[in-house]
Coordinates of C-alpha atoms and ligand atoms in Angstrom, one line a residue:
X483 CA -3.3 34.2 -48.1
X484 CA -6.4 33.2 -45.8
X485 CA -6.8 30.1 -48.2
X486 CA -2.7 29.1 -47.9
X487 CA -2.5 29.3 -44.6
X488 CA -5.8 27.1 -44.1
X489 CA -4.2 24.8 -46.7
X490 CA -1.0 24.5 -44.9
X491 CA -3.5 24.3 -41.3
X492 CA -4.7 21.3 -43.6
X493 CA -2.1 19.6 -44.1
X494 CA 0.4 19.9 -40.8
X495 CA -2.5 18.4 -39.2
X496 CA -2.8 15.1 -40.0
X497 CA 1.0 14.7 -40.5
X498 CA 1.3 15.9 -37.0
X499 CA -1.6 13.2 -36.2
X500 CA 0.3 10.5 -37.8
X501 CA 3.9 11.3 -36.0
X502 CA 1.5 11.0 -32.4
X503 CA 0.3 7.5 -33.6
X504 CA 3.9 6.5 -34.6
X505 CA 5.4 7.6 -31.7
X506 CA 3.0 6.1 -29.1
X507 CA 2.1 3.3 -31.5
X508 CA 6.1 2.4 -30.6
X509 CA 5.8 1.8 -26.8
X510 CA 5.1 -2.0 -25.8
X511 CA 4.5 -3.1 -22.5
X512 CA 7.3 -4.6 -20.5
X513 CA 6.5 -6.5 -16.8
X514 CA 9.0 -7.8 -14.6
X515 CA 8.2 -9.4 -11.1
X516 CA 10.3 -10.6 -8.5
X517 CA 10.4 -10.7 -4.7
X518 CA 11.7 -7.8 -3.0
X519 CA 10.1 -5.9 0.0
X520 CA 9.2 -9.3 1.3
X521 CA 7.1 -10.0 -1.2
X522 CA 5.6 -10.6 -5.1
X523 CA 6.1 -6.8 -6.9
X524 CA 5.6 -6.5 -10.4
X525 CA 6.0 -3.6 -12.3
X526 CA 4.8 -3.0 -15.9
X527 CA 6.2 0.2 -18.0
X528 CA 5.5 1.1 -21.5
X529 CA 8.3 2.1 -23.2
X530 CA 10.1 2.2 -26.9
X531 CA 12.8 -0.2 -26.0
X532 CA 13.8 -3.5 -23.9
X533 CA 16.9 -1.9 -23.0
X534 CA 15.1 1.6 -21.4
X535 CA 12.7 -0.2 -20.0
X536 CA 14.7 -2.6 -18.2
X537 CA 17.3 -0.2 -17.0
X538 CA 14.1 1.8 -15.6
X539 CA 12.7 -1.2 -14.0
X540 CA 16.6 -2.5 -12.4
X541 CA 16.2 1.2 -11.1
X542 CA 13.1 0.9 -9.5
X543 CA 13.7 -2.9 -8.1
X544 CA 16.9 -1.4 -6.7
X545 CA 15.0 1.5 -4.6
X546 CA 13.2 -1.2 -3.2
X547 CA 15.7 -3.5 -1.8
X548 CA 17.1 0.0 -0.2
X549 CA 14.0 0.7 1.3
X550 CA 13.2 -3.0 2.8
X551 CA 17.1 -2.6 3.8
X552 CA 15.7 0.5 6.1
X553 CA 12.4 -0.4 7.1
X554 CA 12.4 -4.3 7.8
X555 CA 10.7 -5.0 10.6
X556 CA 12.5 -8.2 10.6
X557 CA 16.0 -8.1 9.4
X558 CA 18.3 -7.3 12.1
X559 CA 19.8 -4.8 10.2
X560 CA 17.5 -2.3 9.6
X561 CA 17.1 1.1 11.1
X562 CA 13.3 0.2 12.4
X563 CA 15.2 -2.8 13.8
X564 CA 18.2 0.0 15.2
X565 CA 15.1 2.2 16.6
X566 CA 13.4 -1.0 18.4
X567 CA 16.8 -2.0 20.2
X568 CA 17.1 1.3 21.6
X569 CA 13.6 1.2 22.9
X570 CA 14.1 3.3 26.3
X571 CA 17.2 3.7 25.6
X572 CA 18.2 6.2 23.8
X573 CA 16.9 8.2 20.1
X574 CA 18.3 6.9 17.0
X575 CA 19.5 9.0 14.0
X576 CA 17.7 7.7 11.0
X577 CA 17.7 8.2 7.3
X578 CA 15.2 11.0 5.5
X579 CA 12.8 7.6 4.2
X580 CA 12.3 6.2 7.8
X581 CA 11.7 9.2 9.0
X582 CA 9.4 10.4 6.5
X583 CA 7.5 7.1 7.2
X584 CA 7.2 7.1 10.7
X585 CA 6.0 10.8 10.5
X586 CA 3.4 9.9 8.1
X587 CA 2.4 6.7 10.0
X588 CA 1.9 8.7 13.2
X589 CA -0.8 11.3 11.5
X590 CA -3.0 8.2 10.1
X591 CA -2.8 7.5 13.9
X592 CA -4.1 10.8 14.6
X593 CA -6.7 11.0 12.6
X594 CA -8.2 7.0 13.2
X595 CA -8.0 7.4 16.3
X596 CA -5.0 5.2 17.3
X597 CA -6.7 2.3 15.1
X598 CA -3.4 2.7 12.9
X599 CA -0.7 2.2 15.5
X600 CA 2.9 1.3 14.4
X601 CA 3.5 0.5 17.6
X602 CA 1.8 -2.7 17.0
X603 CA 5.0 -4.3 17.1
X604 CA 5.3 -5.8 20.4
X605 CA 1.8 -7.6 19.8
X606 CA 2.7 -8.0 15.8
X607 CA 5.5 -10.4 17.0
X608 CA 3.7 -12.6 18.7
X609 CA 1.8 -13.5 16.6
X610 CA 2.9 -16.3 13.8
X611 CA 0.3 -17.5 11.4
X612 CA 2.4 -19.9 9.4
X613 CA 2.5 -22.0 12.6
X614 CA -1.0 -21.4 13.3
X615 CA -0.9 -20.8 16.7
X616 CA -2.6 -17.9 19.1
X617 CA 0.2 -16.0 21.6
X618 CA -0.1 -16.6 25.4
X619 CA -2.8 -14.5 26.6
X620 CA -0.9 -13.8 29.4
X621 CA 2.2 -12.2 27.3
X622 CA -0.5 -10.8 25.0
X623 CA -1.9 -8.4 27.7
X624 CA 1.8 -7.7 29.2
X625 CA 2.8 -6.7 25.6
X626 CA -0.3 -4.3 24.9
X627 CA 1.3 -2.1 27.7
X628 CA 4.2 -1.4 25.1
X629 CA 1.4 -0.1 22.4
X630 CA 0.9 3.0 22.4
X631 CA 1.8 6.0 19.4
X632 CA 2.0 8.3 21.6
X633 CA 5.0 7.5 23.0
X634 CA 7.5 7.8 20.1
X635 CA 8.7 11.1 20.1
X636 CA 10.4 12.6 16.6
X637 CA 13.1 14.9 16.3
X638 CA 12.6 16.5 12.4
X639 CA 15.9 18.7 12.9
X640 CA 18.4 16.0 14.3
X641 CA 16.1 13.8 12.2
X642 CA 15.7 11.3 15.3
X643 CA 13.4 8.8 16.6
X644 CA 12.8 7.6 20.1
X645 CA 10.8 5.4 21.3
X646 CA 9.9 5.7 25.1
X647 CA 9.3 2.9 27.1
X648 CA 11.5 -0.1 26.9
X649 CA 10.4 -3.0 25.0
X650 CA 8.0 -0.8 22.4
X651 CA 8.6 -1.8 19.1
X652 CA 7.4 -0.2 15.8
X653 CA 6.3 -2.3 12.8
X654 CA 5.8 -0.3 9.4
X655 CA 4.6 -3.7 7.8
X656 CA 1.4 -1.8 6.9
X657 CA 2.4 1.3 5.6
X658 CA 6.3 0.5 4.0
X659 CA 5.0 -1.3 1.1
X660 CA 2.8 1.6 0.0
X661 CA 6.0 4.1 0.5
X662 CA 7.8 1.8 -1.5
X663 CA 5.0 1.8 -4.7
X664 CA 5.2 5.9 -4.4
X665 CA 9.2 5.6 -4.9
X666 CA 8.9 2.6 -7.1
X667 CA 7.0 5.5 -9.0
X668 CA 9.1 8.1 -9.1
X669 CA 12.2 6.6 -10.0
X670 CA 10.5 5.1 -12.8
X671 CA 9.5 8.7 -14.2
X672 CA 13.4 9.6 -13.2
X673 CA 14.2 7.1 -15.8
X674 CA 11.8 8.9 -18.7
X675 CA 9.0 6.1 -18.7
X676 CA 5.3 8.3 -19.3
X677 CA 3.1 5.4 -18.0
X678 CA 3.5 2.6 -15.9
X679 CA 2.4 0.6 -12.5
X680 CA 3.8 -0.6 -9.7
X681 CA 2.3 -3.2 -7.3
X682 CA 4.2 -4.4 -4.3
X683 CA 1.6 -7.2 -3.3
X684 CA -1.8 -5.2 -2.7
X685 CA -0.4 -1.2 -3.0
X686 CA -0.3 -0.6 -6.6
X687 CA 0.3 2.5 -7.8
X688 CA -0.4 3.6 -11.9
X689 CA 0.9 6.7 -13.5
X690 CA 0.4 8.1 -17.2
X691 CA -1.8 6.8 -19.9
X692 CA -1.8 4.1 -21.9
X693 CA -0.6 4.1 -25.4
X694 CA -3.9 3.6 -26.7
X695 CA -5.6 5.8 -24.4
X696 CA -7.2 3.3 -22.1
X697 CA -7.5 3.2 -18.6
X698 CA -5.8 0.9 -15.5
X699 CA -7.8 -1.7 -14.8
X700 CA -7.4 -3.4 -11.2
X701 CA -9.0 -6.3 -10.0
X702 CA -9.9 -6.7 -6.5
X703 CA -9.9 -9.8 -4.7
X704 CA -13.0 -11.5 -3.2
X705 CA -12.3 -12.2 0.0
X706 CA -14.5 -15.8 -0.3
X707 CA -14.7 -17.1 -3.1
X708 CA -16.6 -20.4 -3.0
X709 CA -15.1 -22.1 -6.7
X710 CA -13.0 -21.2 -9.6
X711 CA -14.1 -18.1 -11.5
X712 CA -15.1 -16.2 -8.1
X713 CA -11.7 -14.9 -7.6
X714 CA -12.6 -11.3 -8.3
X715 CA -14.9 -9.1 -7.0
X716 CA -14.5 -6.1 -8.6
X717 CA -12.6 -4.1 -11.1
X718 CA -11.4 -0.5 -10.4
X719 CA -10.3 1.9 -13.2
X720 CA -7.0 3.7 -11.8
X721 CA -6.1 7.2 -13.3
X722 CA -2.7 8.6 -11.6
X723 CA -3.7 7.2 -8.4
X724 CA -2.9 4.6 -6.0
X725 CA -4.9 2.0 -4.8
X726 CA -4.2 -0.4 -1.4
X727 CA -6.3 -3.4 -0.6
X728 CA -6.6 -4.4 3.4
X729 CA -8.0 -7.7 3.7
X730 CA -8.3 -11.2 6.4
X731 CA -7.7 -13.4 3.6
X732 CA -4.2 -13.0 2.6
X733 CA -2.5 -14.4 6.2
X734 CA -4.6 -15.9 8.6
X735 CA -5.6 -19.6 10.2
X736 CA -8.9 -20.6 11.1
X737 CA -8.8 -22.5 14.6
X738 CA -12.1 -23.8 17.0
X739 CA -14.1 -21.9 13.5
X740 CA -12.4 -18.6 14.1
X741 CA -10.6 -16.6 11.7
X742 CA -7.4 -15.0 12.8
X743 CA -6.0 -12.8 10.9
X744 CA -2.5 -10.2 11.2
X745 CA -4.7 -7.0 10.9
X746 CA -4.7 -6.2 14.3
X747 CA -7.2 -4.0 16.7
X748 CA -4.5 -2.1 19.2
X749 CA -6.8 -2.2 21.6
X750 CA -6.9 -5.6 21.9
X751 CA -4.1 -7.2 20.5
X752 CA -6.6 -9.6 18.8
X753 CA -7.3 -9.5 15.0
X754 CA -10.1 -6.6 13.8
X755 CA -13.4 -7.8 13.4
X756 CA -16.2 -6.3 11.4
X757 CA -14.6 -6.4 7.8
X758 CA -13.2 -8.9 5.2
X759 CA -12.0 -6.6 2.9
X760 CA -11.1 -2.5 2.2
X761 CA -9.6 -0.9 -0.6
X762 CA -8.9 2.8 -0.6
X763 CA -7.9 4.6 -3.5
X764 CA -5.6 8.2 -3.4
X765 CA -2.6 9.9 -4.8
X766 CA -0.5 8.4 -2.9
X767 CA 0.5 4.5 -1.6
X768 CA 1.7 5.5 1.9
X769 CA -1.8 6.6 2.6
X770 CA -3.5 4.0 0.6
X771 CA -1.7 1.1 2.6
X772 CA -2.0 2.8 6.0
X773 CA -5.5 3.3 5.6
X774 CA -6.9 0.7 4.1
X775 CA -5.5 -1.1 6.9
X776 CA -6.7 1.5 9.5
X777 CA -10.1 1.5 8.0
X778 CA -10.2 -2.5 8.0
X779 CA -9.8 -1.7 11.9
X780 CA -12.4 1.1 12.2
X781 CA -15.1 -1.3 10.4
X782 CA -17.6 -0.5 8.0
X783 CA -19.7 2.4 9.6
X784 CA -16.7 4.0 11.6
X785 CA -14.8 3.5 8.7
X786 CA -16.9 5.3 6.2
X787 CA -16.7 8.7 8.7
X788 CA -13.3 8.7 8.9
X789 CA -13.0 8.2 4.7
X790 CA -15.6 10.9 4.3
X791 CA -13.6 13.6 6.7
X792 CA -10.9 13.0 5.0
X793 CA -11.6 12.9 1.6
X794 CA -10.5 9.2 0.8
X795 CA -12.2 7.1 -1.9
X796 CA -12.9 3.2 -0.7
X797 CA -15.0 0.5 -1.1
X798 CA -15.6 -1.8 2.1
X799 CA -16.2 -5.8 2.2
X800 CA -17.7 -6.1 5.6
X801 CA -18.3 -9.5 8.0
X802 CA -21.1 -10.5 6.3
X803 CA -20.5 -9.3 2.7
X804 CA -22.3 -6.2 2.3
X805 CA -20.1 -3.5 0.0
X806 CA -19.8 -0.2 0.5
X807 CA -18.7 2.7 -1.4
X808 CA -17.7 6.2 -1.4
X809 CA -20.0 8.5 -3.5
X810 CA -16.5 9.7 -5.5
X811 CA -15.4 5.9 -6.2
X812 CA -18.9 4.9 -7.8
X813 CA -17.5 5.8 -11.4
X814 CA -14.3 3.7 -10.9
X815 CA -15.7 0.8 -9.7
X816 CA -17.8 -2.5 -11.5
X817 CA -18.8 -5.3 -9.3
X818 CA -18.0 -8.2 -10.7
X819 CA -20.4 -9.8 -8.2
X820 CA -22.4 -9.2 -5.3
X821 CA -20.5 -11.8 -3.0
Ligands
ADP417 P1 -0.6 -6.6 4.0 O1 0.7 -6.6 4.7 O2 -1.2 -7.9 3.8 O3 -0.6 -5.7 2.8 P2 -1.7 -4.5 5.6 O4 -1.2 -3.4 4.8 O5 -3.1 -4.3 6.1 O6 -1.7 -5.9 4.9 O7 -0.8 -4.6 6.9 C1 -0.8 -5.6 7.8 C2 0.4 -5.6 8.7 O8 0.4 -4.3 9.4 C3 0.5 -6.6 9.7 O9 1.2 -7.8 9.3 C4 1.3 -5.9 10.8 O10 2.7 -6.0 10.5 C5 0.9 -4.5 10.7 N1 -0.3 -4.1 11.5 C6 -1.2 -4.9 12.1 N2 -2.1 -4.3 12.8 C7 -1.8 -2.9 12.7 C8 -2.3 -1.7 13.2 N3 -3.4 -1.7 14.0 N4 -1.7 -0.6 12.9 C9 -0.6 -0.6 12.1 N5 0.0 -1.7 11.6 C10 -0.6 -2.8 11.9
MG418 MG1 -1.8 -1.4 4.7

């Protein structure tokens, strides 16, 4: 009896080994990328068929164009662009997303410090770095007056925002995109796909494992790279986690040997100083993308604390080059070179 059962044991076992290889040995990789948020997403899903994984990936695109349609700091349209109008004027009834958002936004404020501020906007819109020019000092300081967190007051059971003082204006461009890989995400899974990622510029977000068992690998940008073949400084292996890079490369104009870039310190209105480059890894986007940009502003030592009370994983490019990183993202990470 012992010996049958033993034989059977024997041979279920590899025949269930072999239907696992066949069935995972079945999903191929399928990337599409196109613009939406504002900007280059791409999303790759393994999956047994074109058809379920396009249908998955149409899904997710199209939970993306509804969340720019709510958070768009510059369509006219938008609820964010609703809640700046009525700056001073009166709360504004807004969808479950934009609240969620805002709420979320407002405790990264809380525990930087008020270096994450979404009330950024005021300054954010002065500034335009495809003309390459700075904004009048003058309006500069007068529009730091309307910066200030602490001055939009939520409403979770009407589900209302308001923002103060006239002329505040909230600008989610460093915490939406983030939110957006998170429900990028989940509608994906909604759609039956076991392993994917979504990157909406620099918040990616991976789930599952790969068919043949390997992990994500992302490759982070160095922030100078002096010739061709420098374009990466590092490569970070991603389990279900997401990962956001901050950085003063990707919009920004050099002018009398200054670089100014759109990551900006509220207490100044002027772009951060201190750091070229932060990635922070977590579960989920909205907090990558808000802090990595928060930490950008805090700088490398500040920065560090705030990561380390919280229980963040980063790595930090700082003014001069020097990278840092957190004890729990040693593992993950392999410099591809020192600067
Ligand atoms: P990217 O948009 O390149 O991914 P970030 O996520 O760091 O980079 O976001 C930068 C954007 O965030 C700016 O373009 C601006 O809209 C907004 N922003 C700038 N400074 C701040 C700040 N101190 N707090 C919150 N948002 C900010
Ligand atoms: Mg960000």
């Amino acid at each position: 009896m012992m010996k049958f059962k033993l034989l059977l044991l024997l041979a279920v076992l590899p025949l269930s080994m072999l239907l696992l290889s066949c069935t995972s040995g079945k999903e191929k990789p399928y990337k599409v990328s196109r613009i939406a948020m504002d900007t280059l997403v791409s999303i790759t899903v393994y999956a047994r068929s074109e058809e379920k994984a396009e249908k998955a990936m149409d899904n997710a695109f199209k939970e993306l164009n509804r969340l720019s349609d709510l958070l768009n700091f510059f369509s006219e349209t938008s609820e964010v662009a609703l809640i700046n109008r009525s700056a001073g004027v009166s709360p504004v009834k807004v969808s479950k997303e934009t609240f969620e958002v805002i709420e979320k936004a407002l405790s990264v404020a809380e525990d930087t410090g008020g270096a994450f501020d979404i009330t950024i906007g005021a300054v954010s819109s002065l500034w335009d770095f495809h003309k390459k020019t700075l904004p009048d000092p003058e309006l500069l300081k007068k529009s730091l007056k309307s910066v200030g967190y602490k001055n939009i007051v939520l409403d979770k059971e009407h589900s209302t925002v308001y923002l103060k003082k006239k002329g505040m204006k909230i600008d989610l461009g460093a915490i939406a995109k983030g939110y957006g890989a998170d429900k990028a995400v989940a509608v994906l899974k909604n759609n039956g796909i076991r392993s994917g990622l979504v990157s909406v510029a620099g918040d990616i977000k991976t789930f599952g494992a790969k068919p043949d068992g390997s992990s994500w690998r992302i490759g982070i940008k160095n922030p100078r790279p002096q010739s061709e073949g420098e374009e990466l400084i590092a490569v970070l292996s991603l389990g279900n986690n997401a990962v956001s890079t901050s950085g003063d490369y990707e919009r920004f104009f050099i002018k009398d040997g200054i670089r100014y870039h759109h990551i900006l310190d509220p207490s100044t209105g002027y772009p951060a100083s201190g750091c070229r480059s932060v990635s922070i890894i977590t579960k989920e986007g909205v907090y990558t993308d808000a802090f990595s940009t928060a930490v950008f502003i805090l700088g490398s030592e500040r920065g560090m604390e705030v990561m380390r009370k919280i229980g963040l994983e980063g790595m930090i490019i700082d003014d001069e080059g020097n990278i840092s990183t957190t004890e729990g993202m040693k593992g993950a990470v392999e410099l591809v070179r020192k600067h």
